[in-house]
PDB file of C-alpha atoms in Angstrom:
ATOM      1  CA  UNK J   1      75.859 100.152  80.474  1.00 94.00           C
ATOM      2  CA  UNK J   2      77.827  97.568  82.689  1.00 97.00           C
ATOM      3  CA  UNK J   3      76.114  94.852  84.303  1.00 98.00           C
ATOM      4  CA  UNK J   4      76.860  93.548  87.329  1.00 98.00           C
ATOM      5  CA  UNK J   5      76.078  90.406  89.522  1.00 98.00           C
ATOM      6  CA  UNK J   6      77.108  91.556  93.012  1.00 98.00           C
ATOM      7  CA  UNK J   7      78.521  88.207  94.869  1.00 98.00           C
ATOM      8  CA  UNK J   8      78.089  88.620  98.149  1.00 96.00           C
ATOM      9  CA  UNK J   9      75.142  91.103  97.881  1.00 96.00           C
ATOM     10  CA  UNK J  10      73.928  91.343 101.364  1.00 95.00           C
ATOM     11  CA  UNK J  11      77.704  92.021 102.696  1.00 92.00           C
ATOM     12  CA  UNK J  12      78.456  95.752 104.113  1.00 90.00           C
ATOM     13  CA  UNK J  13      80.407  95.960 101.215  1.00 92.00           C
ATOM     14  CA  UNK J  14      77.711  93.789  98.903  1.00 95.00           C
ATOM     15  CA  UNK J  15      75.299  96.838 100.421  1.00 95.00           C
ATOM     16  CA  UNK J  16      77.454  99.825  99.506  1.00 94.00           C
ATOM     17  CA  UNK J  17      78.401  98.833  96.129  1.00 96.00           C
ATOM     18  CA  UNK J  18      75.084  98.289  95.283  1.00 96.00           C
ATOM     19  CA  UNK J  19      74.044 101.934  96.861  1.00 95.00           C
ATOM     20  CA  UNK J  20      76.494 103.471  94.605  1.00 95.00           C
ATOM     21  CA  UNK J  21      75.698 101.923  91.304  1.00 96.00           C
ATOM     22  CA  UNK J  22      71.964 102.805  92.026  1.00 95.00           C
ATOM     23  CA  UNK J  23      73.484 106.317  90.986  1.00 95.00           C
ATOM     24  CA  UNK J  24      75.194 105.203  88.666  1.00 95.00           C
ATOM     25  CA  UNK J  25      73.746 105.637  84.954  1.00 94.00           C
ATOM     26  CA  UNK J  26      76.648 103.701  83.668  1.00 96.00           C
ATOM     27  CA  UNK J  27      76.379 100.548  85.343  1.00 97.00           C
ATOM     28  CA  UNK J  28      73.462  98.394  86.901  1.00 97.00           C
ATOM     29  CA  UNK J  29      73.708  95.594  89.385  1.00 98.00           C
ATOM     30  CA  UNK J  30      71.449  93.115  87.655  1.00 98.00           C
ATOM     31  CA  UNK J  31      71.497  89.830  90.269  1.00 97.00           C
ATOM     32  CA  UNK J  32      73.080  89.475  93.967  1.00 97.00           C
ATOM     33  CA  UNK J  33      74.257  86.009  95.310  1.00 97.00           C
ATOM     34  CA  UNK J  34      74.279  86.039  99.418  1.00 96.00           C
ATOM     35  CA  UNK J  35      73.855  82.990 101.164  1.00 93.00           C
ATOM     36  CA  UNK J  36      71.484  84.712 103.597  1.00 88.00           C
ATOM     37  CA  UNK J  37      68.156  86.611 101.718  1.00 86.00           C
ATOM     38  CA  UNK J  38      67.201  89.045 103.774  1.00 84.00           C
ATOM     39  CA  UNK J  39      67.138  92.424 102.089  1.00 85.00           C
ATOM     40  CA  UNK J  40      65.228  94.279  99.561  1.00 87.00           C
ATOM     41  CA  UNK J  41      67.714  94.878  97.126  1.00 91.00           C
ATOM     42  CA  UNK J  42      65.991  95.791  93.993  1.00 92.00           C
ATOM     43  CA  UNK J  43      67.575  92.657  92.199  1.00 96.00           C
ATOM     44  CA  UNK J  44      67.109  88.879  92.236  1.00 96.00           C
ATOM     45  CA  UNK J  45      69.312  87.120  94.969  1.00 97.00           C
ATOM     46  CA  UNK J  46      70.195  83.883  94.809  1.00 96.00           C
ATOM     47  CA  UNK J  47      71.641  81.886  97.854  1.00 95.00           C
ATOM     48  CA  UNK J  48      73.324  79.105  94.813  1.00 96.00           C
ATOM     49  CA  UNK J  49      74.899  81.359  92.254  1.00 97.00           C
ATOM     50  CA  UNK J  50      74.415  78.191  89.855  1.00 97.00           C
ATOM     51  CA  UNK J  51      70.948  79.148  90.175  1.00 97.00           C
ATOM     52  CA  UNK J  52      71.665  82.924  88.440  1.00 97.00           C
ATOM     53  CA  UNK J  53      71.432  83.003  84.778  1.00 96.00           C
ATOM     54  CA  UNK J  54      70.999  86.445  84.486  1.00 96.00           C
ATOM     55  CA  UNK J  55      73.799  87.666  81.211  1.00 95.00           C
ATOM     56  CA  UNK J  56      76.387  89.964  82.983  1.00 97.00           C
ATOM     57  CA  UNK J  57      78.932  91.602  81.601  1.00 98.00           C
ATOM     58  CA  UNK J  58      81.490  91.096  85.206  1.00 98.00           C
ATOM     59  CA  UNK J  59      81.141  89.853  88.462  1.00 98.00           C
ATOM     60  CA  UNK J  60      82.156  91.652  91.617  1.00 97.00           C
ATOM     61  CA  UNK J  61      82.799  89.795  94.428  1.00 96.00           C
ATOM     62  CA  UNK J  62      83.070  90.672  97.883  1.00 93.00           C
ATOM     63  CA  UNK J  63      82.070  87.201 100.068  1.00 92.00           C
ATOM     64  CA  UNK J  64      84.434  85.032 101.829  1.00 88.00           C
ATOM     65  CA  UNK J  65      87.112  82.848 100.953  1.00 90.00           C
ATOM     66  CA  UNK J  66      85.133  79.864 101.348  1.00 93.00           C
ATOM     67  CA  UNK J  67      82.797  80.806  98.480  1.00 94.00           C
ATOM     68  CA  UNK J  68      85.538  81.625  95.736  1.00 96.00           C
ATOM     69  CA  UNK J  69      86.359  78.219  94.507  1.00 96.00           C
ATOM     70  CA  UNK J  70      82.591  77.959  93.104  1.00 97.00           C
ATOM     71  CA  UNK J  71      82.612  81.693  92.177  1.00 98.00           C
ATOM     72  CA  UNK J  72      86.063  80.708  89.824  1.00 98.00           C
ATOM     73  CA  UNK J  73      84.108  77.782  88.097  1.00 98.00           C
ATOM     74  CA  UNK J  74      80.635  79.876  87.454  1.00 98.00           C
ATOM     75  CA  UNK J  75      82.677  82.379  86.574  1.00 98.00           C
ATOM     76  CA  UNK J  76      84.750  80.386  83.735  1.00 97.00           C
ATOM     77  CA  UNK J  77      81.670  78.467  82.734  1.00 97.00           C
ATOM     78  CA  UNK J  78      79.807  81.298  82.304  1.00 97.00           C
ATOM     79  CA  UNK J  79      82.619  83.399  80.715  1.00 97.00           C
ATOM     80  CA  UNK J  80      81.712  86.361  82.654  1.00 98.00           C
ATOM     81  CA  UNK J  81      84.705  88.208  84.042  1.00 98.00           C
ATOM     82  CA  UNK J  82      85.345  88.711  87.633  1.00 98.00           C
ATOM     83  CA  UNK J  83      86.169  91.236  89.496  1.00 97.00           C
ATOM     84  CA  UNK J  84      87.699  89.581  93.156  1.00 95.00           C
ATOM     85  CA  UNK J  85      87.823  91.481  96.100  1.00 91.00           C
ATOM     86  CA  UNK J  86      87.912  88.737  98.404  1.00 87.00           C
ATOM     87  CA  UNK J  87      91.657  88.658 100.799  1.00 81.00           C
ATOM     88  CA  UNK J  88      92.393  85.993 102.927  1.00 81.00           C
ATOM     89  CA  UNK J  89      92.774  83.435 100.250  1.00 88.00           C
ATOM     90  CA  UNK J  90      94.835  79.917 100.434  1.00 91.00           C
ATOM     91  CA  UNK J  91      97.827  79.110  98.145  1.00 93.00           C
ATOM     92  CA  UNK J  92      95.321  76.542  96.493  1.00 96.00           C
ATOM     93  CA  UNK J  93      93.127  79.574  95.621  1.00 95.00           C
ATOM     94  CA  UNK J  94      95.564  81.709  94.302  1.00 94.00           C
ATOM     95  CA  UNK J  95      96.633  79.084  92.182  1.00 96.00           C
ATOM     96  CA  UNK J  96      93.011  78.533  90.901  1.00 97.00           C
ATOM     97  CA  UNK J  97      92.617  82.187  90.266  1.00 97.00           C
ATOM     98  CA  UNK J  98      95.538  82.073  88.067  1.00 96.00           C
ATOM     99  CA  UNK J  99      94.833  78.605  86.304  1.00 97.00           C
ATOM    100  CA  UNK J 100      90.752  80.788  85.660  1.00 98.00           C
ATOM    101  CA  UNK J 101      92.494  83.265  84.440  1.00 97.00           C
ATOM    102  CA  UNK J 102      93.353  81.413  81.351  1.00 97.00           C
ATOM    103  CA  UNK J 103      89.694  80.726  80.291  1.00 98.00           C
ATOM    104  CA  UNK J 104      88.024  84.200  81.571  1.00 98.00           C
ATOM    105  CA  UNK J 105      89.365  87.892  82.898  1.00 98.00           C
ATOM    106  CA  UNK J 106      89.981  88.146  86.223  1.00 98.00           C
ATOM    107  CA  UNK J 107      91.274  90.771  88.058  1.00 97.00           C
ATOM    108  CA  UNK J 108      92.753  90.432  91.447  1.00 93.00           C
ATOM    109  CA  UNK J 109      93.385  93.205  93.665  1.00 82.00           C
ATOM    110  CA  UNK J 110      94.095  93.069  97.449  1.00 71.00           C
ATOM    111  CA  UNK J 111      92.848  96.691  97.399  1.00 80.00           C
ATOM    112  CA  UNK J 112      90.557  98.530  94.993  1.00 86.00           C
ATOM    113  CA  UNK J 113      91.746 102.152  96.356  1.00 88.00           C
ATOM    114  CA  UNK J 114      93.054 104.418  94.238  1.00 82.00           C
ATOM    115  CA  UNK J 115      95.649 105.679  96.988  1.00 87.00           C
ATOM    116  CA  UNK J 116      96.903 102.379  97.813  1.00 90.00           C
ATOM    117  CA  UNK J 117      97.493 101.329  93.970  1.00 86.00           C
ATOM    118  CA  UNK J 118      99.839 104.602  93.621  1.00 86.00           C
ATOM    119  CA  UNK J 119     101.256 103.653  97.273  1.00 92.00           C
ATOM    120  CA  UNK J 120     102.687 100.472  96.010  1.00 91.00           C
ATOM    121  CA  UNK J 121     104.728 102.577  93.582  1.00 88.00           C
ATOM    122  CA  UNK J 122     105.991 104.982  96.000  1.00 93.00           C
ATOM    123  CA  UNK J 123     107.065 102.213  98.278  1.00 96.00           C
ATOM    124  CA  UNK J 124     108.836 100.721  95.224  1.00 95.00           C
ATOM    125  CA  UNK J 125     110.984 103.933  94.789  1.00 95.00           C
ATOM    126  CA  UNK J 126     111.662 104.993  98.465  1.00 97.00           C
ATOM    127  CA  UNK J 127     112.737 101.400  98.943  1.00 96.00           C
ATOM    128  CA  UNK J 128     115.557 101.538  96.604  1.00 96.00           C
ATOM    129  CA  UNK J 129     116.546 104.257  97.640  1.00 96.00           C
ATOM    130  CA  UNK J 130     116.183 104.054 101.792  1.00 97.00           C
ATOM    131  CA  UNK J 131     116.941 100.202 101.848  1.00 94.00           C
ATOM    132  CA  UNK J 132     119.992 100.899  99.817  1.00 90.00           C
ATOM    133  CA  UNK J 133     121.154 103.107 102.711  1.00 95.00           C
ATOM    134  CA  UNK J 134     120.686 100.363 105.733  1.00 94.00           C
ATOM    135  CA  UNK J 135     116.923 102.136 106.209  1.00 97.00           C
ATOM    136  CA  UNK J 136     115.034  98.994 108.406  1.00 97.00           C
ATOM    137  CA  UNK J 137     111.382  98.652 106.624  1.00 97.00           C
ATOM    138  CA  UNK J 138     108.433  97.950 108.932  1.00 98.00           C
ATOM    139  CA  UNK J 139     104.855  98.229 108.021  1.00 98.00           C
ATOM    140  CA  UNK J 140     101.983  98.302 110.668  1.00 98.00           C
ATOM    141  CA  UNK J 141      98.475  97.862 109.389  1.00 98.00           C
ATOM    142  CA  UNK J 142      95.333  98.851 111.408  1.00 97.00           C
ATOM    143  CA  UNK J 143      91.605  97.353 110.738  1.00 96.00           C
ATOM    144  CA  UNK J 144      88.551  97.166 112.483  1.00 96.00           C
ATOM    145  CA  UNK J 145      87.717  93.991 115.269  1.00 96.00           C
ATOM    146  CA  UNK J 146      85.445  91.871 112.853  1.00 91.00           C
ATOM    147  CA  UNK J 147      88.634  91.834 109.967  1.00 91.00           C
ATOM    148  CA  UNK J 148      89.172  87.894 110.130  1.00 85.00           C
ATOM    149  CA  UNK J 149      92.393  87.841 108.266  1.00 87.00           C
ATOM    150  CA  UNK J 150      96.080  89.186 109.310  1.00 92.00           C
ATOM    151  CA  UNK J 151      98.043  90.382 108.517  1.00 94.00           C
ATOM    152  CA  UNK J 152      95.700  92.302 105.207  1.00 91.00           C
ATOM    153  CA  UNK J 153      96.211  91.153 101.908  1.00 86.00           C
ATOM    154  CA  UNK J 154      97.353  95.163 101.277  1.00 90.00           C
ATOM    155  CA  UNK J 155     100.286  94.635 103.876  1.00 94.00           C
ATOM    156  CA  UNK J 156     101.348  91.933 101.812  1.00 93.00           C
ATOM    157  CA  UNK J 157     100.929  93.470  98.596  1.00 91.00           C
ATOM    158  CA  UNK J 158     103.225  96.930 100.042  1.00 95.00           C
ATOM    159  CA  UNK J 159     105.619  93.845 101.277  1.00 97.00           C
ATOM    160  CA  UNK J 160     105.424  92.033  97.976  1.00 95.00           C
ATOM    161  CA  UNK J 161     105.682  95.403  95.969  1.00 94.00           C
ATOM    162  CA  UNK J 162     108.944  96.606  98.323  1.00 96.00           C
ATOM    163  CA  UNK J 163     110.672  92.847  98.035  1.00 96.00           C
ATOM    164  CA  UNK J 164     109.765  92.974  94.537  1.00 95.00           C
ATOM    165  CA  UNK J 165     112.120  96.364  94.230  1.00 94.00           C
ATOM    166  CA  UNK J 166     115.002  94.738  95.873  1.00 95.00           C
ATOM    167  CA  UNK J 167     114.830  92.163  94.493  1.00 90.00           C
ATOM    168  CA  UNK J 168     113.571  89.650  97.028  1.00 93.00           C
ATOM    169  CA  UNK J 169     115.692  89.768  99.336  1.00 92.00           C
ATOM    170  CA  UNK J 170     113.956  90.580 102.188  1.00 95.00           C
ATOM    171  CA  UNK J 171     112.342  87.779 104.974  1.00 95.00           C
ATOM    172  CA  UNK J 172     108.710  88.561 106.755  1.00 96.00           C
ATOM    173  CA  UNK J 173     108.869  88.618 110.203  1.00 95.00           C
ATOM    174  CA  UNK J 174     105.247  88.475 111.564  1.00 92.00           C
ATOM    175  CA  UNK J 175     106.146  87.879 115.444  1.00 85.00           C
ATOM    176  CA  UNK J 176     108.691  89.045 117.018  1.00 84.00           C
ATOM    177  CA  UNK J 177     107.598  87.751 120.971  1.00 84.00           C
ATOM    178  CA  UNK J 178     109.328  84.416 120.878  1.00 81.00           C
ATOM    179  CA  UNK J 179     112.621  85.978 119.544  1.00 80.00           C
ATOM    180  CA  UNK J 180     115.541  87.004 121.745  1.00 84.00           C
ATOM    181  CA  UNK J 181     117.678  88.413 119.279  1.00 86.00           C
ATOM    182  CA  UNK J 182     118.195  91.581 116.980  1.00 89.00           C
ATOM    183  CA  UNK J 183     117.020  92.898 114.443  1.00 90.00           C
ATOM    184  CA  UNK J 184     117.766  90.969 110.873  1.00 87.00           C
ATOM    185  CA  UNK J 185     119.185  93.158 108.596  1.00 88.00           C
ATOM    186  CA  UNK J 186     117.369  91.700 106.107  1.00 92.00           C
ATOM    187  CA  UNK J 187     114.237  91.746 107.689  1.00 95.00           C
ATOM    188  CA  UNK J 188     110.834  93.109 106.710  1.00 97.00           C
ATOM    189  CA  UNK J 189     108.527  93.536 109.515  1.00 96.00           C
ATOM    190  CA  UNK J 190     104.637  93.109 109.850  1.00 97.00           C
ATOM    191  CA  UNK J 191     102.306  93.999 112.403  1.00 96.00           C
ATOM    192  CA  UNK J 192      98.583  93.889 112.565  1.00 97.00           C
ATOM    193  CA  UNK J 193      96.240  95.829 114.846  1.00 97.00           C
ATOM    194  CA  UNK J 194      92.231  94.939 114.849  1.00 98.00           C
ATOM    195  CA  UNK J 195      90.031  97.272 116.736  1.00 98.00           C
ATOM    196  CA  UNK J 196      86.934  99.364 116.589  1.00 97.00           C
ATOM    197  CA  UNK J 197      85.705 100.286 113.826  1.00 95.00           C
ATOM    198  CA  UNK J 198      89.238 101.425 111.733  1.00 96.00           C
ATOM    199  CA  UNK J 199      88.241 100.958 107.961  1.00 92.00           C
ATOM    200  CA  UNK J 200      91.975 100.542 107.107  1.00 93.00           C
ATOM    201  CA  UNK J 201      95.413 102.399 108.019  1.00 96.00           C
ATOM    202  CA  UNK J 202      98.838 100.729 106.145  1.00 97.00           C
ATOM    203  CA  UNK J 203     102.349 103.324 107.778  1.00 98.00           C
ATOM    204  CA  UNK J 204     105.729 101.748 106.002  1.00 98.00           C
ATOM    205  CA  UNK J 205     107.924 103.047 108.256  1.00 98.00           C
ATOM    206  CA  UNK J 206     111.880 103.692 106.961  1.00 98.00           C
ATOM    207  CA  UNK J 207     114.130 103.875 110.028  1.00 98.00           C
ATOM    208  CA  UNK J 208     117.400 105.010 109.177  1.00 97.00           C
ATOM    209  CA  UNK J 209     120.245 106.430 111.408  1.00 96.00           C
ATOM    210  CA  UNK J 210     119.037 109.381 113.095  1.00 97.00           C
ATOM    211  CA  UNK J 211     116.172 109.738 110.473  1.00 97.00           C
ATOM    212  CA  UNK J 212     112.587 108.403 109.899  1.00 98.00           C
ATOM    213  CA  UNK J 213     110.486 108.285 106.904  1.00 98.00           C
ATOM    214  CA  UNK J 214     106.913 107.328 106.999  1.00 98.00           C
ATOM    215  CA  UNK J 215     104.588 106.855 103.905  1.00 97.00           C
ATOM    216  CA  UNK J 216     100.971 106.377 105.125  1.00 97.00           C
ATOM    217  CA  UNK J 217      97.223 105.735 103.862  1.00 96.00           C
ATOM    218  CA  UNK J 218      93.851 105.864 105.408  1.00 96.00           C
ATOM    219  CA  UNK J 219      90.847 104.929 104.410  1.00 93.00           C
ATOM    220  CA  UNK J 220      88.090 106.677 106.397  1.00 93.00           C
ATOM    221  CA  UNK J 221      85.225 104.665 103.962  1.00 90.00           C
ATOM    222  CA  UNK J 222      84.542 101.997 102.669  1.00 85.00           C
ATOM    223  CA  UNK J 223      83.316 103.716  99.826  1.00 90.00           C
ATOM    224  CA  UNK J 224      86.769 104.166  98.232  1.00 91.00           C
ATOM    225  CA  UNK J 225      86.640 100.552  97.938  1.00 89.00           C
ATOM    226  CA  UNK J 226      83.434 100.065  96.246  1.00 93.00           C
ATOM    227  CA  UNK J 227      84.054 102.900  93.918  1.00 92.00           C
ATOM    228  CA  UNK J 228      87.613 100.993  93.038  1.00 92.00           C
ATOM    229  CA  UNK J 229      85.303  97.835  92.192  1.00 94.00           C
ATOM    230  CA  UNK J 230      83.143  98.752  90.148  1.00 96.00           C
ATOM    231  CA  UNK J 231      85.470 100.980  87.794  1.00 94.00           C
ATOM    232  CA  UNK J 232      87.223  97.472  87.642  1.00 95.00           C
ATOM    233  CA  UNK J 233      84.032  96.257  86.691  1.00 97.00           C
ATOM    234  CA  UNK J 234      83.366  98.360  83.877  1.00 97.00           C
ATOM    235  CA  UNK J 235      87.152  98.346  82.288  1.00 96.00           C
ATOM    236  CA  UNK J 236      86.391  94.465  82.714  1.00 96.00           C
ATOM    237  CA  UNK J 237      83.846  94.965  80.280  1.00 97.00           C
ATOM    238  CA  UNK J 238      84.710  92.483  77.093  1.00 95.00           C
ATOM    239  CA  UNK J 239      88.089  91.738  77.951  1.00 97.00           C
ATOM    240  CA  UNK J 240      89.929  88.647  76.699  1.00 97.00           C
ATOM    241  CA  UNK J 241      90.785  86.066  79.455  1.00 97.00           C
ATOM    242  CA  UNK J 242      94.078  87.123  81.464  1.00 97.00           C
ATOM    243  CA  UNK J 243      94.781  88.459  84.789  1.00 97.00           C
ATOM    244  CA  UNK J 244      94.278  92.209  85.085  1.00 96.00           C
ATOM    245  CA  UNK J 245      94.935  93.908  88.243  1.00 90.00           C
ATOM    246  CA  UNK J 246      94.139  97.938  89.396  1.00 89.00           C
ATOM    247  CA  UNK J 247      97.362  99.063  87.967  1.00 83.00           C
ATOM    248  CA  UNK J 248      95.914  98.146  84.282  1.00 88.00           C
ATOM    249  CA  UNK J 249      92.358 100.079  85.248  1.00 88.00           C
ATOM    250  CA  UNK J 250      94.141 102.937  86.768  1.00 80.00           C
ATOM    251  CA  UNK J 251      96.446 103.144  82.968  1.00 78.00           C
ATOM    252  CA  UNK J 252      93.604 102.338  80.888  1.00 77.00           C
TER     253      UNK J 252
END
């Protein structure tokens, strides 16, 4: 049996995590942190996580940005691993992550779906062999209106995972409506689209000569992510400190 403390409890995705491992006879979601109370969950909530003391094996976290930094320190003080969900985060937080890392596991996704994990392999491969042949790379990524960061941390992570495969030699181009010029040949571009209620679309779009190849995932639930989390959670589960990422649950 994994236990849980669900940071960010009272979150849609706080909500459907903790609706899954209700059915879950493997795992059990023994505390929530939310800075708002205001739900039966079936577990203690605490709006100060330095007021939980409940023993956990991991930590999934699904909040904001702005609540990470103290999440990191409980987490290393308490040496309870952490699974973080969270995008959006500053180069200062990153670094932090990394520097917790070292005292506690953490594992760091920018998406806990199975698809998108084996997506940033296939980009990988088609890269080297599309980019190799002048193919321009573009990704577009599509999210619902209350999404507060773009372009997603996923977008990055397929950009990341394609630069990565070549090397680094591609530059991000984010905008292109102040530029009055081609196309860089060495250009990777970005786009972001928020509206409705789209869970999540990423298309990396290959344009060739004459030719297009498009690689795309959807998510049509939210529940892909949850169910991504907490099978992080559990392989967390009495782990040495480090920095783990999907790619090590998916191979475990």
């Amino acid at each position: 049996m994994t236990k849980i403390i669900m940071h960010g409890c009272n979150g849609h995705m706080g909500q459907v995590i903790s609706e899954i491992v209700a059915k879950d006879e493997n795992a059990e979601i023994i505390a929530g942190i939310d800075i708002i109370n205001n739900k039966e969950n079936g577990y203690p909530v605490y709006t100060d996580i330095n007021d939980c003391t409940e023993k956990a094996d991991a930590i999934i976290d699904f909040a904001s940005a702005k609540a990470v930094d103290k999440l990191l320190d409980y987490a290393a003080t308490r040496q309870i691993p952490v699974v973080l969900c969270t995008t959006g985060l500053s180069e200062e937080q990153i670094a932090k992550t990394a520097e917790t890392s070292r005292k506690v596991a953490v594992l760091r996704s920018a998406n806990m779906s199975l698809g998108i994990n084996m997506l940033l392999k296939l980009v990988q491969d088609a890269a080297k062999i599309l980019a190799s042949a002048d193919f321009d790379i573009e990704i577009v990524e599509k999210h619902h209106n209350q999404k507060l960061d773009a372009p997603s941390g996923t977008a990055l992570a397929l950009a990341d995972s394609i630069n990565e495969a070549m090397e680094h030699q591609y530059e991000y181009r984010y905008d292109r409506s102040k530029l009055r010029q081609k196309r860089e040949k060495k250009e990777l571009g970005i786009s972001s689209v928020r509206g409705g209620s789209i869970v999540g679309e990423h298309e990396i779009i290959f344009a060739g000569i004459d030719e297009v190849v498009e690689i795309k995932h959807t998510a049509y639930s939210k529940a892909i992510f949850a169910k991504g989390a907490i099978s992080a959670a559990k392989f967390l589960k009495g782990k040495p400190a480090g920095m783990y990422d999907m790619s090590d649950v998916i191979n475990s």
